[in-house]
JSON list of C-alpha atoms in Angstrom, two decimals:
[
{"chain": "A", "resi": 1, "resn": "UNK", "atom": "CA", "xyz": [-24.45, 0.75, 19.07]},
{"chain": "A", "resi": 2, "resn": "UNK", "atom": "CA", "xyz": [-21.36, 2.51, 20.31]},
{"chain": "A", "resi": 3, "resn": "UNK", "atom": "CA", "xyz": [-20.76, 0.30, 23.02]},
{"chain": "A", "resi": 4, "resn": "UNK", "atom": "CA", "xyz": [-18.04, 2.86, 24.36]},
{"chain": "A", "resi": 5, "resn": "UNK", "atom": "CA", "xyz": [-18.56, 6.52, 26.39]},
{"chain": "A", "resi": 6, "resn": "UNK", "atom": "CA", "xyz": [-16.08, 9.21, 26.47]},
{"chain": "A", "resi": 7, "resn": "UNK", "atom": "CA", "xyz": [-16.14, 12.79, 27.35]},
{"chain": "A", "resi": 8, "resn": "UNK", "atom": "CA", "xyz": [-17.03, 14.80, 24.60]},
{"chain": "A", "resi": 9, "resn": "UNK", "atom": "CA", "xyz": [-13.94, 17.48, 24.85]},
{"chain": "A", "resi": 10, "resn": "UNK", "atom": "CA", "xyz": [-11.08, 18.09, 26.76]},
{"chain": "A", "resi": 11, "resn": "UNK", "atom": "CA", "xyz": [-7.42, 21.09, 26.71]},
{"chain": "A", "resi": 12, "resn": "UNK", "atom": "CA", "xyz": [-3.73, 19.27, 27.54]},
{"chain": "A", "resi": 13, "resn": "UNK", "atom": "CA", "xyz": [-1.08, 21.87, 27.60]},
{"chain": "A", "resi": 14, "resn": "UNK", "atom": "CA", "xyz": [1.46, 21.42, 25.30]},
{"chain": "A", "resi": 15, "resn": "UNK", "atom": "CA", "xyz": [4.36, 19.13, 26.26]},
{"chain": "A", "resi": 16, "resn": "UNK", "atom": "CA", "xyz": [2.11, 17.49, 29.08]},
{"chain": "A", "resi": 17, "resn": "UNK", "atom": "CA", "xyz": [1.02, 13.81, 28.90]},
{"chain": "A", "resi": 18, "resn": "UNK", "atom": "CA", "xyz": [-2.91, 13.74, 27.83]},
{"chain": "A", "resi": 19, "resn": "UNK", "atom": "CA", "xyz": [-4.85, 11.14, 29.37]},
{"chain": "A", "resi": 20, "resn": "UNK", "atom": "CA", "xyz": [-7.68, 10.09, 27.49]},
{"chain": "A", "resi": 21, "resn": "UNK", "atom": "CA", "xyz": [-10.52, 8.52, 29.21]},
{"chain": "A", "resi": 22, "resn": "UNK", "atom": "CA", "xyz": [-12.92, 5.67, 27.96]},
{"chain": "A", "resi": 23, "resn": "UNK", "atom": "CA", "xyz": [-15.84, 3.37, 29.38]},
{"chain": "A", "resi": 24, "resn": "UNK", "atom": "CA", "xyz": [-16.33, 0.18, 27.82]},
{"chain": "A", "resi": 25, "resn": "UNK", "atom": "CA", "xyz": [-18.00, -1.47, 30.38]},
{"chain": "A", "resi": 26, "resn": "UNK", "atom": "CA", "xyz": [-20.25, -3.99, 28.15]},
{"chain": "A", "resi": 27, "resn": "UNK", "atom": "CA", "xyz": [-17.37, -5.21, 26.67]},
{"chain": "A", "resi": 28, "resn": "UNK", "atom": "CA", "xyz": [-16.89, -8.93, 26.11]},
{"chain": "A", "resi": 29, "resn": "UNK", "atom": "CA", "xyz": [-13.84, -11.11, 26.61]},
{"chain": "A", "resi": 30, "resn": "UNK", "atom": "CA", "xyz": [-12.58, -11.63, 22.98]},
{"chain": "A", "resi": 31, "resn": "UNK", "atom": "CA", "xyz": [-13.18, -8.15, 21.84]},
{"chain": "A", "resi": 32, "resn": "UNK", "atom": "CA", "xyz": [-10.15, -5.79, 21.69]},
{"chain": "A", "resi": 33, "resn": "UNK", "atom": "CA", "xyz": [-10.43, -1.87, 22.12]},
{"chain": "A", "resi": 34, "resn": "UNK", "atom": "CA", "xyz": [-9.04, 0.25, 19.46]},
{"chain": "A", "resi": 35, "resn": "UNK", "atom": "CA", "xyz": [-8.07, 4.22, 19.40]},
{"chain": "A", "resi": 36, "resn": "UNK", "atom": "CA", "xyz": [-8.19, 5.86, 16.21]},
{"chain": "A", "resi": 37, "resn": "UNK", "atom": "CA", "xyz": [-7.71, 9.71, 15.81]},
{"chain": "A", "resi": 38, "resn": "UNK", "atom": "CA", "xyz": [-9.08, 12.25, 12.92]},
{"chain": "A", "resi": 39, "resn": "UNK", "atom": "CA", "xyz": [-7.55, 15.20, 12.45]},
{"chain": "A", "resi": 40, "resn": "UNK", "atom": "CA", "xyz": [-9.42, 17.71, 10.83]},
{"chain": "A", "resi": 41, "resn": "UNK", "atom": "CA", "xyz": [-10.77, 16.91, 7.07]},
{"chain": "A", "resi": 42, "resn": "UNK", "atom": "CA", "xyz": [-8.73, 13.99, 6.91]},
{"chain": "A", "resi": 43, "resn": "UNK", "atom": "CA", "xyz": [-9.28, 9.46, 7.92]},
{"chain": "A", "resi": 44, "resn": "UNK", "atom": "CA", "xyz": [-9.25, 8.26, 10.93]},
{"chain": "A", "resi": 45, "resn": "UNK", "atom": "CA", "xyz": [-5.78, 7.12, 12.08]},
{"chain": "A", "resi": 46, "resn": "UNK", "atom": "CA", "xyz": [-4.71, 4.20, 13.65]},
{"chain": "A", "resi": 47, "resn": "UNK", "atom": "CA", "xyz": [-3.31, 4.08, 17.46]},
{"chain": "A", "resi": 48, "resn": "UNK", "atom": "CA", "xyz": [-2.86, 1.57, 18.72]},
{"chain": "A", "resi": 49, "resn": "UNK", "atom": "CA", "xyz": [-5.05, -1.83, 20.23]},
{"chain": "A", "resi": 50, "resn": "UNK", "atom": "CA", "xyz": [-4.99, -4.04, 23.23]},
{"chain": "A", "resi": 51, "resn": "UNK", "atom": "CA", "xyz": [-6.83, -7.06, 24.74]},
{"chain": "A", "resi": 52, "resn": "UNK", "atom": "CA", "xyz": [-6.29, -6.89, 28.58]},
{"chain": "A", "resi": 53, "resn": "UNK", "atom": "CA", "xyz": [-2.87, -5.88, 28.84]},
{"chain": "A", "resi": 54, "resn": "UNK", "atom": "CA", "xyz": [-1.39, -2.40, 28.82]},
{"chain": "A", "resi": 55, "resn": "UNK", "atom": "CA", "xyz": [0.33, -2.04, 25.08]},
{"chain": "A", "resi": 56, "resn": "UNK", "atom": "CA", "xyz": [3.09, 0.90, 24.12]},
{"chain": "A", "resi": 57, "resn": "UNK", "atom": "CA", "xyz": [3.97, 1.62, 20.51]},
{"chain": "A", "resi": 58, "resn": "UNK", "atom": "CA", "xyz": [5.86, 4.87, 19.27]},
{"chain": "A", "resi": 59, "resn": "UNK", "atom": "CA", "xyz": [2.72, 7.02, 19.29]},
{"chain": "A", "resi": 60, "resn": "UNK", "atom": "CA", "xyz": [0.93, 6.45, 22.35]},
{"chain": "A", "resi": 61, "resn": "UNK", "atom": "CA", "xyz": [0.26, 4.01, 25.45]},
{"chain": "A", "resi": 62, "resn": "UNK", "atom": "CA", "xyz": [-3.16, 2.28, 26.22]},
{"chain": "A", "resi": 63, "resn": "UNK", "atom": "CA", "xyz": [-4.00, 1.24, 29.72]},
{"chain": "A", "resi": 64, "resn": "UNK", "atom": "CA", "xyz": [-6.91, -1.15, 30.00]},
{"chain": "A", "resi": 65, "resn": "UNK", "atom": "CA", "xyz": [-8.71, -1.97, 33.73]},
{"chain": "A", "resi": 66, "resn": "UNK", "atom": "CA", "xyz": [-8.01, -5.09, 35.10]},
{"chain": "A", "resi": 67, "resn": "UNK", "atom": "CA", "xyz": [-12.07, -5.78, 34.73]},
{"chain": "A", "resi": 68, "resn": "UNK", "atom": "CA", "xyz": [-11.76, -4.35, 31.15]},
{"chain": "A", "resi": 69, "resn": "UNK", "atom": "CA", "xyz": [-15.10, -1.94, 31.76]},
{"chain": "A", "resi": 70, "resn": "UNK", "atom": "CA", "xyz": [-12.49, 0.94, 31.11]},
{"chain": "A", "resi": 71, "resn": "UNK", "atom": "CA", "xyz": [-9.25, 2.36, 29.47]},
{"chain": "A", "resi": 72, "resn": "UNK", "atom": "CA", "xyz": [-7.35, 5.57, 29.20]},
{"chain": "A", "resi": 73, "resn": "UNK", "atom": "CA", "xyz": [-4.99, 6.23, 26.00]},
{"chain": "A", "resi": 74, "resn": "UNK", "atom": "CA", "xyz": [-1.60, 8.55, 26.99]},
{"chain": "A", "resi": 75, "resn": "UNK", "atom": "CA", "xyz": [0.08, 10.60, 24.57]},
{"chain": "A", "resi": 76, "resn": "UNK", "atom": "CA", "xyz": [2.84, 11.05, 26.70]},
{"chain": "A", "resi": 77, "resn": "UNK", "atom": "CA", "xyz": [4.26, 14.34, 25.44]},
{"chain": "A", "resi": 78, "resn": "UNK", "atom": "CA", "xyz": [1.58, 16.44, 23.86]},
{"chain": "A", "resi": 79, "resn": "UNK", "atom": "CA", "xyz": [2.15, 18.18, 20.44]},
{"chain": "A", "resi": 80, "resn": "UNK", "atom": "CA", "xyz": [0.31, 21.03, 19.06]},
{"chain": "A", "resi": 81, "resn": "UNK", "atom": "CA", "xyz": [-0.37, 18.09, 16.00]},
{"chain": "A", "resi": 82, "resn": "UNK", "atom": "CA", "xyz": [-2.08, 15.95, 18.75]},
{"chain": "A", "resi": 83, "resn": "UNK", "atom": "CA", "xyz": [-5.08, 18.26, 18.45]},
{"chain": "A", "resi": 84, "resn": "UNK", "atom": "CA", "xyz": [-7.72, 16.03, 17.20]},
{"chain": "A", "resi": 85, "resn": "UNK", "atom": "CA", "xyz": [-10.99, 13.55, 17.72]},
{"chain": "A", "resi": 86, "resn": "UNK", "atom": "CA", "xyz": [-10.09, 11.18, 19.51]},
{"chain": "A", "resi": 87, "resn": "UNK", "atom": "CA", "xyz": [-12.32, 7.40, 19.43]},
{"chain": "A", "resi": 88, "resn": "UNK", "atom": "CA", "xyz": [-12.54, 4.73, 21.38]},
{"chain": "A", "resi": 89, "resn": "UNK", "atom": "CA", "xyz": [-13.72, 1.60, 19.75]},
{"chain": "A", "resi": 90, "resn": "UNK", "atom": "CA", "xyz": [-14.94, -1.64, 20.98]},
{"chain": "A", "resi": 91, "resn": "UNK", "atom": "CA", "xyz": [-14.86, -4.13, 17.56]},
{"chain": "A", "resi": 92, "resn": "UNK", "atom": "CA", "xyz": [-18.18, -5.91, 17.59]},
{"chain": "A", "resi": 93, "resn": "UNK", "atom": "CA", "xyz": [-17.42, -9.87, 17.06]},
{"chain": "A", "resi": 94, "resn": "UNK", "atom": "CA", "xyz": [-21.23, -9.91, 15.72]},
{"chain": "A", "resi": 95, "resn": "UNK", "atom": "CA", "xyz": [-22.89, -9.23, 12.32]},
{"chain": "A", "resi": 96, "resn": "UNK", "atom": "CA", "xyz": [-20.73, -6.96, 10.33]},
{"chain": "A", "resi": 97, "resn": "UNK", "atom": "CA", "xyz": [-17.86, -7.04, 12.37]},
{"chain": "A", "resi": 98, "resn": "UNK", "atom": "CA", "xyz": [-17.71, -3.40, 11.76]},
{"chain": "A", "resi": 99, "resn": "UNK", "atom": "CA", "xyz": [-16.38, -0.43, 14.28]},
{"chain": "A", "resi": 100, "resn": "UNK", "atom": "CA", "xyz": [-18.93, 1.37, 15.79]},
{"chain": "A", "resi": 101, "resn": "UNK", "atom": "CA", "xyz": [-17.00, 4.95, 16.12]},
{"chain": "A", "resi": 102, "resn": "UNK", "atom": "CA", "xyz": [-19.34, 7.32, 18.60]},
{"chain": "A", "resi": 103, "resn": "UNK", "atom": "CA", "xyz": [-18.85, 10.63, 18.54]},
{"chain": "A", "resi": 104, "resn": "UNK", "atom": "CA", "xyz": [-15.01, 10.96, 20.30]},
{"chain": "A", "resi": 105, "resn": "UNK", "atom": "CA", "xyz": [-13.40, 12.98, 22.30]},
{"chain": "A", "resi": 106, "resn": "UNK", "atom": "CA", "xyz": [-12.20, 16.57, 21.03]},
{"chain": "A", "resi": 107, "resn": "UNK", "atom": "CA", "xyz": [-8.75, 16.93, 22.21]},
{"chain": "A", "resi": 108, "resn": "UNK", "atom": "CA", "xyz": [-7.00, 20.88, 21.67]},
{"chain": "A", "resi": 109, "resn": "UNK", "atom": "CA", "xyz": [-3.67, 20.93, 22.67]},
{"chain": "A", "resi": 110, "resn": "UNK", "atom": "CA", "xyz": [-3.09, 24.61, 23.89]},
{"chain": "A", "resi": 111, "resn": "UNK", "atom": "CA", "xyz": [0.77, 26.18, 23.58]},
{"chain": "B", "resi": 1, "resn": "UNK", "atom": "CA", "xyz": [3.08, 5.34, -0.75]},
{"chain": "B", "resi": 2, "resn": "UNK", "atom": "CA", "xyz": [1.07, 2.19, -0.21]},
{"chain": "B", "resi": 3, "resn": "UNK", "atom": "CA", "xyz": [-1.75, 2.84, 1.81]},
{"chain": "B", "resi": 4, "resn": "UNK", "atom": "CA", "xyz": [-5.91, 3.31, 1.16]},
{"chain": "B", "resi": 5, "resn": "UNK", "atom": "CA", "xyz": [-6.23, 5.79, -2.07]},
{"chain": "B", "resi": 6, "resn": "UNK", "atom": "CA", "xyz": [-9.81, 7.27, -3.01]},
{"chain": "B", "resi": 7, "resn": "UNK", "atom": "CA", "xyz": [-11.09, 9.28, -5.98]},
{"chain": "B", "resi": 8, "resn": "UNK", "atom": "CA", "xyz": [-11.98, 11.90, -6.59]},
{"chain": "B", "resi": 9, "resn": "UNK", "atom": "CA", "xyz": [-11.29, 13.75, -3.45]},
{"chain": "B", "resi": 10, "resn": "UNK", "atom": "CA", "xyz": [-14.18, 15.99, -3.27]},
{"chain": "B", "resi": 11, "resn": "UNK", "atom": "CA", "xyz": [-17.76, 15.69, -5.27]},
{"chain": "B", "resi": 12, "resn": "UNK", "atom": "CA", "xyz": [-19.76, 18.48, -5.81]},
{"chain": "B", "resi": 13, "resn": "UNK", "atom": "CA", "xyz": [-22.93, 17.67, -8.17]},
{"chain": "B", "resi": 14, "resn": "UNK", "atom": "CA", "xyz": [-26.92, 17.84, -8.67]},
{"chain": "B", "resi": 15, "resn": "UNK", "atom": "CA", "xyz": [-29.35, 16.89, -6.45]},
{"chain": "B", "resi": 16, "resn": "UNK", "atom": "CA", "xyz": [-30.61, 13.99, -9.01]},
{"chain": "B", "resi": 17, "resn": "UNK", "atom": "CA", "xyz": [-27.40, 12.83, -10.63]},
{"chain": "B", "resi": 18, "resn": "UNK", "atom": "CA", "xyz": [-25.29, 9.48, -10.08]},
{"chain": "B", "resi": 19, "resn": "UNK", "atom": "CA", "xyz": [-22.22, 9.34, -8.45]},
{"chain": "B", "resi": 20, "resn": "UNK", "atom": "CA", "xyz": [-19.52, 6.86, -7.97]},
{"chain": "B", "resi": 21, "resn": "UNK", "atom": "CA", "xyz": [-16.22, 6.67, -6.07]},
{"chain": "B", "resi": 22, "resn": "UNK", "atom": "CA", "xyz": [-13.72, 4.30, -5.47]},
{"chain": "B", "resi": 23, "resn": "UNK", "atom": "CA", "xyz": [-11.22, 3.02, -3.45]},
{"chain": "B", "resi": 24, "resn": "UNK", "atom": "CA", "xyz": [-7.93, 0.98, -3.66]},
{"chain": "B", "resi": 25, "resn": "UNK", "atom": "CA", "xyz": [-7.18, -0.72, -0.53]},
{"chain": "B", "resi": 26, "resn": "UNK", "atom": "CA", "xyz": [-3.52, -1.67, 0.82]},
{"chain": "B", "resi": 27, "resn": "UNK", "atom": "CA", "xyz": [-2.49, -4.49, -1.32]},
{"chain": "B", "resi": 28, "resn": "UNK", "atom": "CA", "xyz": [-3.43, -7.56, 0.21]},
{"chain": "B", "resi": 29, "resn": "UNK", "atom": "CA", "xyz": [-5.91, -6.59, 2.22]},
{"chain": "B", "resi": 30, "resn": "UNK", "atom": "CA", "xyz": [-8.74, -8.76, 1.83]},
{"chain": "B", "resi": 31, "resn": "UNK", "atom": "CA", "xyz": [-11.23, -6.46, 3.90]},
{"chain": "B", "resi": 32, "resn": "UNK", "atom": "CA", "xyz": [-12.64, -3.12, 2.34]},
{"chain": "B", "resi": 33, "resn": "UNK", "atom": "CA", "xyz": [-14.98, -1.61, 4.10]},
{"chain": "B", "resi": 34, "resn": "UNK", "atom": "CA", "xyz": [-17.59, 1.56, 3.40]},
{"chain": "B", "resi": 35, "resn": "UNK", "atom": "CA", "xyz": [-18.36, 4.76, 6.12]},
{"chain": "B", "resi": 36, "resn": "UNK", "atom": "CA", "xyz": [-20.02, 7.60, 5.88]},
{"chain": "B", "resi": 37, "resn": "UNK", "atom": "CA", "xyz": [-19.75, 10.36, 8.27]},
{"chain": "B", "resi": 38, "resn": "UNK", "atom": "CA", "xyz": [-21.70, 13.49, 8.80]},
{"chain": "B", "resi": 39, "resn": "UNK", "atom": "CA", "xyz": [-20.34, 17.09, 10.32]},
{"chain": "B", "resi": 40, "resn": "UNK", "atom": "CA", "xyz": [-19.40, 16.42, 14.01]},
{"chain": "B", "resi": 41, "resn": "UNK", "atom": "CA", "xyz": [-20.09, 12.81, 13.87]},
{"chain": "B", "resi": 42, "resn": "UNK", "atom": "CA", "xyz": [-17.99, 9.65, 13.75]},
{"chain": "B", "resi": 43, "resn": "UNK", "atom": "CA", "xyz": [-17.66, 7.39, 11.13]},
{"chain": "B", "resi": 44, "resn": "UNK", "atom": "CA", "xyz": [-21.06, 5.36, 10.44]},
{"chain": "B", "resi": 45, "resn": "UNK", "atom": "CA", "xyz": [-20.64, 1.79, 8.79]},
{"chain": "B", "resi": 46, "resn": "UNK", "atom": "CA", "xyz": [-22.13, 1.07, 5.77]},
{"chain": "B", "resi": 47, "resn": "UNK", "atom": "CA", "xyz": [-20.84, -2.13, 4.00]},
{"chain": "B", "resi": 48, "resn": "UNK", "atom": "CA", "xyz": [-17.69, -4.35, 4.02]},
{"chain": "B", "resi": 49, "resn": "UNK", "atom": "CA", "xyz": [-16.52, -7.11, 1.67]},
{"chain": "B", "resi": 50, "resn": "UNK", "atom": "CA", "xyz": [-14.17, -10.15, 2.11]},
{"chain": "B", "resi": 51, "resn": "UNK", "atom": "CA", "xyz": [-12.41, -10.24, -1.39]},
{"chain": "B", "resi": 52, "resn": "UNK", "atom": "CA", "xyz": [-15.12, -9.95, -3.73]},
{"chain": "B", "resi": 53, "resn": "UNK", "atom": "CA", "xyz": [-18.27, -11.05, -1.92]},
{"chain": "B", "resi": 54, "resn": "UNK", "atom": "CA", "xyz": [-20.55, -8.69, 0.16]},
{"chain": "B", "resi": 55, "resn": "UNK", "atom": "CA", "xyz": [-20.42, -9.98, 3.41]},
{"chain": "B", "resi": 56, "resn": "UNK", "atom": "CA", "xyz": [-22.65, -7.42, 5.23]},
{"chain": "B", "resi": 57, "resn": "UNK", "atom": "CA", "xyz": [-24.93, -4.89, 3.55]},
{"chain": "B", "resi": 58, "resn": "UNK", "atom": "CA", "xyz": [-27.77, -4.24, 5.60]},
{"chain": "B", "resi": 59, "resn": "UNK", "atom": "CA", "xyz": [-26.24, -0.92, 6.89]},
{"chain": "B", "resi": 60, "resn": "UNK", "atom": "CA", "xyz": [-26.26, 0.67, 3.63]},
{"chain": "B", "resi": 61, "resn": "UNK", "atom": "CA", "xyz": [-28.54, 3.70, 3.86]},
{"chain": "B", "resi": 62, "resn": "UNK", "atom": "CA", "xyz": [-31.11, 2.94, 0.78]},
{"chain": "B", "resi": 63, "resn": "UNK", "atom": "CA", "xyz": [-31.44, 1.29, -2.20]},
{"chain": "B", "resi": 64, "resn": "UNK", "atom": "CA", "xyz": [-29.36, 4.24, -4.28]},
{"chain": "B", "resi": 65, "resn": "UNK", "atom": "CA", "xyz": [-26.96, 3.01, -2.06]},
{"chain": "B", "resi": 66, "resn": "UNK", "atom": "CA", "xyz": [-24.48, -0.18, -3.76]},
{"chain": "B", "resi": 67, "resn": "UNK", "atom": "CA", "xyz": [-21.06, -1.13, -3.75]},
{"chain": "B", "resi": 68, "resn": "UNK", "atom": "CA", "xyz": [-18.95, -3.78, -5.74]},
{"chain": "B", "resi": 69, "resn": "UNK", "atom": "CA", "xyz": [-15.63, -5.47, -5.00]},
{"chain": "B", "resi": 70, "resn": "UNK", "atom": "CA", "xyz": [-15.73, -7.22, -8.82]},
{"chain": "B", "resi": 71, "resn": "UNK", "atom": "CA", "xyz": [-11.60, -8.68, -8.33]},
{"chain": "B", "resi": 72, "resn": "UNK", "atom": "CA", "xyz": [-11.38, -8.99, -5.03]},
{"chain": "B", "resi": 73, "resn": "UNK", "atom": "CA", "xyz": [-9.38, -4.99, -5.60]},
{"chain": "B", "resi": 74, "resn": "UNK", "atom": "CA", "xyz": [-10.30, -1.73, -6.06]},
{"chain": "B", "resi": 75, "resn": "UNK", "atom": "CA", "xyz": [-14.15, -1.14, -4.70]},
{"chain": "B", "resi": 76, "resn": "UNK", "atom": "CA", "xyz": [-16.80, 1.30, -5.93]},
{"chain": "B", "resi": 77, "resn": "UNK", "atom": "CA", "xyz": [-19.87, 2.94, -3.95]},
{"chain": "B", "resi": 78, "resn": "UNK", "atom": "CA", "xyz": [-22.23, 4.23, -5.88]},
{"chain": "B", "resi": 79, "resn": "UNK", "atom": "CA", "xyz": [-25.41, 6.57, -5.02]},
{"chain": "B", "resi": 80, "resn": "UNK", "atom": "CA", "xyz": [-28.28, 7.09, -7.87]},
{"chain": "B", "resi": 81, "resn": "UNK", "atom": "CA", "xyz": [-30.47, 10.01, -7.72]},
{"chain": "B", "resi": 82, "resn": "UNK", "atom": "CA", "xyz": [-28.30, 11.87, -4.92]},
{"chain": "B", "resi": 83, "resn": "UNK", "atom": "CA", "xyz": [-30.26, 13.92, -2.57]},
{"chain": "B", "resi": 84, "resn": "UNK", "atom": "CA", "xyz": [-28.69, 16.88, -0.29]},
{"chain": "B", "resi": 85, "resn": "UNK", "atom": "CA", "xyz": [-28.72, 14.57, 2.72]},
{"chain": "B", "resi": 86, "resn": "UNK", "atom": "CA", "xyz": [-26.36, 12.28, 0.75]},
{"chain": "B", "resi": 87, "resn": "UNK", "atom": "CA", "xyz": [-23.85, 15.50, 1.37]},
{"chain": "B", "resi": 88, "resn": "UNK", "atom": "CA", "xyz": [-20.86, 13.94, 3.64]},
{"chain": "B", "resi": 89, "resn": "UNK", "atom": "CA", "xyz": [-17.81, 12.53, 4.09]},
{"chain": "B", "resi": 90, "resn": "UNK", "atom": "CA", "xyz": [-17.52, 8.96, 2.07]},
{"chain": "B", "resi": 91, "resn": "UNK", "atom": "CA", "xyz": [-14.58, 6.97, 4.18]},
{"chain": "B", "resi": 92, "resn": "UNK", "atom": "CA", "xyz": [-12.97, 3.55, 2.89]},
{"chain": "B", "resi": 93, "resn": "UNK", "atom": "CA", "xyz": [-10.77, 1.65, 4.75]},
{"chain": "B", "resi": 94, "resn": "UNK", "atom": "CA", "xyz": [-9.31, -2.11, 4.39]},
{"chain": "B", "resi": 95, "resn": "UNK", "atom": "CA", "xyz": [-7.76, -4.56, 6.46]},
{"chain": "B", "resi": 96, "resn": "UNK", "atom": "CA", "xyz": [-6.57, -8.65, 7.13]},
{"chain": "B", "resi": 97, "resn": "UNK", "atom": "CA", "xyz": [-8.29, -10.49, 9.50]},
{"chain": "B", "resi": 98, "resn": "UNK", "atom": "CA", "xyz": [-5.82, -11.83, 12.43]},
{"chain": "B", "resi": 99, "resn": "UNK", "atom": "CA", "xyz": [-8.47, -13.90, 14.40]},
{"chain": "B", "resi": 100, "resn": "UNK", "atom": "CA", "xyz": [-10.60, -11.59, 16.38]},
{"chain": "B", "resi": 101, "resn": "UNK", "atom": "CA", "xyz": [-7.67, -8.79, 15.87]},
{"chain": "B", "resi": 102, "resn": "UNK", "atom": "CA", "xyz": [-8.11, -6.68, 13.41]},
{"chain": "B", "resi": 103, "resn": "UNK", "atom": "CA", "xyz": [-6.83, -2.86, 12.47]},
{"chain": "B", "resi": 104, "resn": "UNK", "atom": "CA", "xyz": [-8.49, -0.99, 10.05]},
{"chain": "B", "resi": 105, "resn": "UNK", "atom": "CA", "xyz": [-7.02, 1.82, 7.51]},
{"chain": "B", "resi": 106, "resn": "UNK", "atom": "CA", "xyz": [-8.43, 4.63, 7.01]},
{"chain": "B", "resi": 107, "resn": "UNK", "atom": "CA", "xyz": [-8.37, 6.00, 3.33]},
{"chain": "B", "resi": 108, "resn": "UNK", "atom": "CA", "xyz": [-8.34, 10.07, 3.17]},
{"chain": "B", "resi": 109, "resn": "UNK", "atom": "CA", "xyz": [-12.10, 10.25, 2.28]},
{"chain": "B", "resi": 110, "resn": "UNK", "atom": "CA", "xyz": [-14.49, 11.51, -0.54]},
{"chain": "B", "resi": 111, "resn": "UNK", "atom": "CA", "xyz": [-16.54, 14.74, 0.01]},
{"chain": "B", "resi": 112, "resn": "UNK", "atom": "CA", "xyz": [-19.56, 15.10, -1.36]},
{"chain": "B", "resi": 113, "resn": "UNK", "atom": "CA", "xyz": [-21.60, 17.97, -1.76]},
{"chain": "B", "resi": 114, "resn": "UNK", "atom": "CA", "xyz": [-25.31, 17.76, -3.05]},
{"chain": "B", "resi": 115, "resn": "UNK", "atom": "CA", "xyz": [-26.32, 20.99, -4.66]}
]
């Protein structure tokens, strides 16, 4: 149901861009991929979205494949408060229309 | 502060007993969904509404399992007879449909525990 794969962990130094990888590659043209983050006992955050082009807002950028099948989110200046699960979502356009979330990527942001 | 509220925060009761939480969405928002997620998983869908009708329920987990959206507000999840594998994280979030675009918020969760 996930629809998306993406490493399970990974360690970005502290003031170094982290590059977060995602494969999406059964994704279909009208459906957008979404990053969300959870830190630690509290709701998933919002990130930021995109279609097919590369978007930039104030917390992160999201590059997206020219063939869509993958994307990479960039926090470009890790913070020790960037240390967090990181998802990748495809939003199904079928029954529910719900977020399938996965299990995310694990991302500790070392000093 | 004006986004997704939920009570109570954490839940501890009986294995047995009835609980019910709720959640008041960003004002309008005419999309409240329902998650539950376990330790070291992600969120799993359970319901959503559009206003006040139940437009997908199929996910919810049994039939101690309901939700209501009576005004179109505030939503409730209940769970009768709550068993220890009911013990999780209960997430609401809401959102407006902008054609296919559409960005959810997150709530801060209920935590239940099942004694």
């Amino acid at each position: 149901d996930a629809k998306t794969t993406q490493p399970p962990s990974m360690d970005c130094a502290e003031g170094r861009a982290a590059n977060l990888p995602c494969n999406h590659s059964t994704i279909s043209g009208n459906e957008y991929v979404y990053w969300y983050r959870q830190i630690h006992s509290q709701g998933p955050q919002y990130i930021i979205h995109g279609l097919k082009n590369n978007e930039t807002n104030e917390m992160a950028s999201l590059i997206i494949t020219e063939d869509r099948k993958s994307s990479t989110l960039i926090l470009p200046h890790a913070t020790l408060r960037d240390t967090a699960v990181y998802y990748c979502i495809v939003r199904y356009l079928g029954t529910g229309n719900q977020f399938y979330f996965g299990t995310g990527t694990s991302l500790t942001v070392i000093p | 502060d004006t986004g997704v509220s939920q009570d109570p925060r954490h839940k501890i009761t009986k294995r047995g007993q009835n609980v019910t939480f709720r959640c008041d969405p960003i004002s309008e928002h005419n999309r409240l969904y329902w998650y539950r997620q376990t330790l070291g998983q992600g969120p799993e869908f359970l319901t959503y509404f559009q206003n006040e009708a139940q437009l997908e329920k199929s996910r919810l987990l049994s039939d101690r399992f309901s939700a209501e959206r009576p005004k179109g507000s505030f939503s409730t999840l209940e769970i009768q007879r709550t068993e220890q594998g009911d013990s999780a994280m209960y997430l609401c979030a809401s959102s407006v449909l902008w054609g296919p675009q559409e960005t959810q918020y997150f709530g801060p969760g209920t935590r239940l525990l099942v004694l």
